[in-house]
Structures are given as structure tokens and as C-alpha cells.
């Protein structure tokens, strides 16, 4: 079994959630904040069998768009100093696939 951790932009999160339900993918949705921009994003936790990981990643890929944003000096709070807005590309999705030692539900 694997745990897919997927960080997506909040603009994409509702349609991705609907796509998970439609495709019978079980997921937990967390409201999170990007460490660089300090903007809200969404993290999904998806526990899935190994042979479904590619399907899950394809669903995420299909619903996640890259967008250009401007990082304002005020957005950057820790250790990284910029004096004027900088254009950056955020997303589509940032995904981690990690092995699961045990899965139990009581
Ligand atoms: P943020 O940390 O707010 O980063 C937003 C975007 O800012 C990033 O988009 C990237 O384009 C840029 N960025 C981040 N750190 C930077 C840095 N040190 N220098 C210059 N530009 C930087 P994405 O790479 O698509 O990441 C989107 C969100 O995914 C991130 O939001 C963060 O919440 C998460 N993420 C990305 N990589 C991660 C990682 N290795 N570990 C954990 N979370 C990650």
C-alpha cells in the first residue's frame, strides 16, 4: 500500500475532491499553507493499493493547473529577502508517494 500526499492550489481542490469521489478514491483533505508564499493551499492524503497509484496520480494531474503568481516582498516571511515582486510558477500539483507499513481501521 502507498500513501499519496498531494499539495494542490486551493482553486483546484474542489474539482479534484469531486473527481476522487467519482472515481471511488478515498481521500482526506487538509487546509494547508505554502511555506514560501504563505498562501493557502490544499493537501490531500490518499491511501491506495500499489497498482492504483498511477490512476490516482493521473486524476490529480488532470485536475491541477500551473498558474503564474507574483511573490510580493511582504509574502516572504522567513530568511528570503526580495525587494520587488517576482513572477513565479506555482503547481500544478506537488506529490509524494510513500510506502505504508500498516493500514488499520478500528
Ligand atoms: P509554497 O511554498 O508557497 O511555494 C509556492 C511556489 O513558490 C512554488 O511552487 C515555487 O514556484 C516557489 N518557491 C517555493 N520555494 C521557493 C524558493 N525557496 N525559492 C524560489 N521559489 C520558491 P511549487 O513548487 O509548485 O510548490 C507549490 C506548493 O507545494 C508550495 O507552496 C508548498 O506548499 C508545496 N511544496 C512544494 N515543494 C515542496 C516540498 N519539497 N516539500 C513540501 N512541500 C512542498
XYZ file of N, CA and C and ligand atoms in Angstrom:
362
model
N 0.840 -1.199 0.000
C 0.000 0.000 0.000
C 0.877 1.252 0.000
N 0.349 2.333 -0.564
C 1.075 3.604 -0.603
C 0.182 4.731 -0.071
N 0.856 5.747 0.446
C 0.164 6.986 0.795
C 0.615 8.053 -0.201
N -0.338 8.589 -0.939
C -0.038 9.703 -1.843
C -0.371 10.994 -1.091
N 0.619 11.865 -1.002
C 0.419 13.191 -0.392
C 0.476 14.182 -1.541
N -0.628 14.866 -1.777
C -0.707 15.753 -2.941
C -1.038 17.177 -2.491
N -0.160 18.104 -2.812
C -0.390 19.521 -2.479
C -0.847 20.219 -3.749
N -2.050 20.789 -3.701
C -2.609 21.455 -4.884
C -3.034 22.872 -4.519
N -3.227 23.680 -5.543
C -3.719 25.028 -5.286
C -5.183 24.953 -4.857
N -5.571 25.885 -3.994
C -6.942 25.766 -3.470
C -7.991 25.957 -4.561
N -7.638 26.660 -5.650
C -8.578 26.825 -6.776
C -8.920 25.474 -7.421
N -8.030 24.498 -7.303
C -8.250 23.195 -7.942
C -8.832 22.165 -6.980
N -8.940 22.507 -5.714
C -9.193 21.459 -4.723
C -10.614 20.898 -4.789
N -11.632 21.743 -5.054
C -12.995 21.207 -5.056
C -13.243 20.258 -6.222
N -12.736 20.630 -7.403
C -12.974 19.728 -8.543
C -12.148 18.452 -8.389
N -10.982 18.558 -7.775
C -10.198 17.340 -7.535
C -10.918 16.443 -6.521
N -11.478 17.055 -5.494
C -12.239 16.286 -4.499
C -13.394 15.541 -5.171
N -14.111 16.255 -6.076
C -15.234 15.607 -6.780
C -14.734 14.462 -7.659
N -13.576 14.666 -8.300
C -13.019 13.607 -9.161
C -12.642 12.384 -8.329
N -12.135 12.599 -7.113
C -11.826 11.453 -6.244
C -13.101 10.674 -5.921
N -14.156 11.391 -5.550
C -15.411 10.715 -5.183
C -15.946 9.936 -6.380
N -15.925 10.606 -7.558
C -16.453 9.962 -8.768
C -15.688 8.680 -9.107
N -14.389 8.685 -8.847
C -13.550 7.526 -9.194
C -13.329 6.581 -8.011
N -14.133 6.772 -6.962
C -14.064 5.884 -5.800
C -12.672 5.864 -5.138
N -12.047 7.039 -5.109
C -10.745 7.187 -4.437
C -11.001 7.814 -3.070
N -10.516 7.161 -2.026
C -10.722 7.710 -0.673
C -9.619 8.691 -0.339
N -10.019 9.857 0.157
C -9.025 10.907 0.389
C -9.406 11.737 1.607
N -8.400 12.316 2.237
C -8.611 13.289 3.310
C -8.038 14.622 2.854
N -8.831 15.666 3.066
C -8.466 16.998 2.561
C -8.052 17.871 3.746
N -6.880 18.454 3.643
C -6.378 19.324 4.712
C -6.163 20.732 4.173
N -6.541 21.731 4.959
C -6.228 23.117 4.596
C -4.799 23.402 5.049
N -3.947 23.757 4.101
C -2.528 23.954 4.424
C -2.040 25.307 3.895
N -0.810 25.624 4.210
C -0.229 26.906 3.813
C 1.158 26.665 3.242
N 1.420 27.225 2.063
C 2.745 27.080 1.460
C 3.797 27.815 2.278
N 4.931 27.173 2.451
C 5.995 27.744 3.283
C 6.651 28.956 2.653
N 6.583 29.077 1.341
C 7.273 30.176 0.659
C 6.363 31.387 0.503
N 5.169 31.172 -0.072
C 4.253 32.288 -0.324
C 3.361 32.613 0.877
N 3.271 31.689 1.831
C 2.326 31.831 2.959
C 0.888 31.981 2.469
N 0.590 31.369 1.327
C -0.766 31.386 0.784
C -1.426 30.049 1.071
N -2.760 30.068 1.196
C -3.483 28.824 1.432
C -3.365 27.878 0.253
N -3.121 26.610 0.546
C -3.240 25.580 -0.485
C -3.923 24.377 0.164
N -4.055 23.291 -0.574
C -4.790 22.132 -0.058
C -3.923 20.896 -0.189
N -3.875 20.114 0.879
C -3.127 18.857 0.842
C -4.106 17.699 0.984
N -4.031 16.753 0.040
C -4.845 15.542 0.113
C -3.970 14.376 0.548
N -4.493 13.572 1.455
C -3.875 12.302 1.842
C -4.713 11.191 1.226
N -4.069 10.345 0.424
C -4.800 9.278 -0.268
C -4.091 7.949 0.006
N -4.759 7.078 0.727
C -4.228 5.728 0.928
C -4.747 4.843 -0.188
N -3.832 4.162 -0.882
C -4.278 3.375 -2.040
C -3.370 2.174 -2.276
N -3.932 1.157 -2.929
C -3.118 -0.016 -3.274
C -2.078 0.364 -4.325
N -0.953 -0.354 -4.298
C 0.162 -0.021 -5.199
C -0.281 0.077 -6.666
N -1.142 -0.860 -7.089
C -1.492 -0.853 -8.515
C -2.524 0.217 -8.878
N -2.946 1.035 -7.902
C -3.841 2.160 -8.214
C -3.131 3.518 -8.154
N -1.837 3.492 -7.779
C -1.127 4.768 -7.586
C -1.106 5.584 -8.884
N -0.815 4.930 -10.004
C -0.741 5.673 -11.277
C -2.090 6.302 -11.624
N -3.175 5.562 -11.367
C -4.521 6.106 -11.628
C -4.765 7.350 -10.780
N -4.388 7.256 -9.498
C -4.589 8.404 -8.594
C -3.768 9.600 -9.091
N -2.509 9.340 -9.471
C -1.661 10.451 -9.941
C -2.232 11.065 -11.221
N -2.815 10.222 -12.078
C -3.404 10.753 -13.326
C -4.623 11.614 -13.041
N -5.417 11.218 -12.037
C -6.576 12.042 -11.659
C -6.088 13.400 -11.157
N -5.062 13.375 -10.312
C -4.519 14.635 -9.766
C -3.972 15.504 -10.901
N -3.226 14.867 -11.791
C -2.637 15.605 -12.918
C -3.714 16.255 -13.784
N -4.805 15.518 -13.987
C -5.883 16.019 -14.840
C -6.643 17.203 -14.261
N -6.557 17.392 -12.949
C -7.359 18.443 -12.306
C -6.515 19.604 -11.772
N -5.191 19.554 -11.964
C -4.311 20.564 -11.351
C -3.646 21.418 -12.416
N -3.781 22.714 -12.255
C -3.217 23.635 -13.249
C -2.063 24.425 -12.659
N -1.018 24.633 -13.460
C 0.043 25.562 -13.038
C -0.451 26.988 -13.276
N -0.115 27.883 -12.370
C -0.520 29.285 -12.526
C 0.659 30.187 -12.216
N 0.669 31.325 -12.876
C 1.733 32.287 -12.572
C 1.254 33.233 -11.483
N 2.099 33.474 -10.536
C 1.758 34.391 -9.449
C 2.927 35.337 -9.238
N 2.641 36.432 -8.565
C 3.716 37.338 -8.198
C 3.955 37.234 -6.700
N 5.171 36.895 -6.341
C 5.537 36.868 -4.922
C 5.876 38.291 -4.516
N 5.094 38.826 -3.569
C 5.348 40.178 -3.073
C 6.379 40.101 -1.946
N 7.163 41.143 -1.786
C 8.136 41.117 -0.684
C 7.469 40.793 0.657
N 6.240 41.288 0.859
C 5.580 41.071 2.146
C 5.134 39.630 2.353
N 5.042 38.842 1.242
C 4.587 37.463 1.367
C 5.682 36.572 1.935
N 6.907 36.997 1.785
C 8.031 36.135 2.114
C 8.490 36.485 3.516
N 8.269 35.583 4.409
C 8.439 35.932 5.815
C 9.724 35.413 6.445
N 10.313 34.389 5.870
C 11.465 33.799 6.570
C 12.709 33.724 5.691
N 13.694 34.480 6.047
C 15.057 34.270 5.553
C 15.292 34.493 4.061
N 14.275 34.886 3.315
C 14.430 35.015 1.873
C 13.958 36.407 1.527
N 14.887 37.271 1.168
C 14.505 38.666 1.002
C 14.424 39.058 -0.460
N 13.299 39.637 -0.863
C 13.195 40.192 -2.204
C 12.668 41.611 -2.063
N 13.118 42.506 -2.958
C 12.731 43.895 -2.805
C 11.583 44.284 -3.715
N 11.343 43.514 -4.801
C 10.203 43.815 -5.651
C 9.515 42.521 -6.074
N 8.245 42.644 -6.582
C 7.505 41.420 -6.928
C 8.268 40.560 -7.932
N 8.205 39.260 -7.737
C 8.887 38.313 -8.615
C 7.846 37.350 -9.157
N 7.877 37.128 -10.499
C 6.916 36.198 -11.093
C 7.386 34.763 -10.861
N 6.487 33.925 -10.350
C 6.829 32.521 -10.142
C 5.692 31.643 -10.671
N 6.053 30.418 -11.021
C 5.041 29.460 -11.460
C 4.735 28.520 -10.304
N 3.461 28.467 -9.921
C 3.043 27.606 -8.811
C 2.284 26.408 -9.383
N 2.653 25.223 -8.915
C 1.931 23.996 -9.293
C 2.168 23.619 -10.738
N 1.270 22.827 -11.264
C 0.095 22.086 -10.853
C 0.123 21.509 -9.455
N 0.513 20.239 -9.323
C 0.449 19.573 -8.032
C 1.843 19.092 -7.638
N 2.097 19.126 -6.330
C 3.338 18.550 -5.794
C 2.940 17.273 -5.062
N 3.476 16.134 -5.530
C 3.031 14.843 -4.991
C 4.182 14.030 -4.422
N 3.928 13.408 -3.312
C 4.861 12.454 -2.710
C 4.139 11.109 -2.649
N 4.848 10.045 -2.987
C 4.288 8.694 -2.852
C 5.161 7.959 -1.844
N 4.566 7.588 -0.713
C 5.371 6.972 0.348
C 4.794 5.608 0.724
N 5.674 4.669 1.076
C 5.182 3.340 1.451
C 4.449 3.365 2.791
N 3.451 2.521 2.900
C 2.680 2.410 4.155
C 3.006 1.051 4.785
N 3.517 1.056 6.009
C 3.839 -0.204 6.694
C 2.582 -0.954 7.102
N 1.639 -0.226 7.636
C 0.403 -0.864 8.096
C -0.780 0.055 7.849
N -1.920 -0.535 7.562
C -3.170 0.225 7.437
C -4.206 -0.482 8.290
N -4.704 0.200 9.284
C -5.707 -0.414 10.162
C -6.861 0.552 10.350
N -8.047 0.016 10.405
C -9.219 0.819 10.764
C -9.951 0.079 11.874
N -10.262 0.770 12.938
C -10.934 0.124 14.081
C -12.344 0.674 14.228
P 4.941 27.499 -1.446
O 5.988 27.004 -0.518
O 4.157 28.673 -1.001
O 5.653 27.783 -2.842
C 4.940 28.381 -3.903
C 5.817 28.484 -5.132
O 6.906 29.360 -4.840
C 6.461 27.166 -5.560
O 5.563 26.437 -6.375
C 7.697 27.645 -6.292
O 7.377 28.058 -7.619
C 8.089 28.901 -5.494
N 9.096 28.636 -4.479
C 8.955 27.883 -3.362
N 10.081 27.906 -2.620
C 10.946 28.700 -3.286
C 12.275 29.134 -3.041
N 12.967 28.760 -1.942
N 12.874 29.945 -3.961
C 12.207 30.352 -5.052
N 10.940 29.995 -5.351
C 10.309 29.165 -4.484
P 5.547 24.849 -6.307
O 6.959 24.313 -6.365
O 4.603 24.360 -7.345
O 5.011 24.478 -4.861
C 3.643 24.682 -4.510
C 3.444 24.338 -3.051
O 3.741 22.931 -2.871
C 4.401 25.048 -2.092
O 3.893 26.308 -1.741
C 4.437 24.094 -0.899
O 3.267 24.234 -0.106
C 4.372 22.738 -1.594
N 5.698 22.168 -1.834
C 6.455 22.308 -2.934
N 7.600 21.599 -2.833
C 7.567 21.009 -1.624
C 8.475 20.148 -0.920
N 9.656 19.753 -1.446
N 8.129 19.745 0.318
C 6.932 20.121 0.871
N 6.042 20.927 0.251
C 6.353 21.372 -0.986
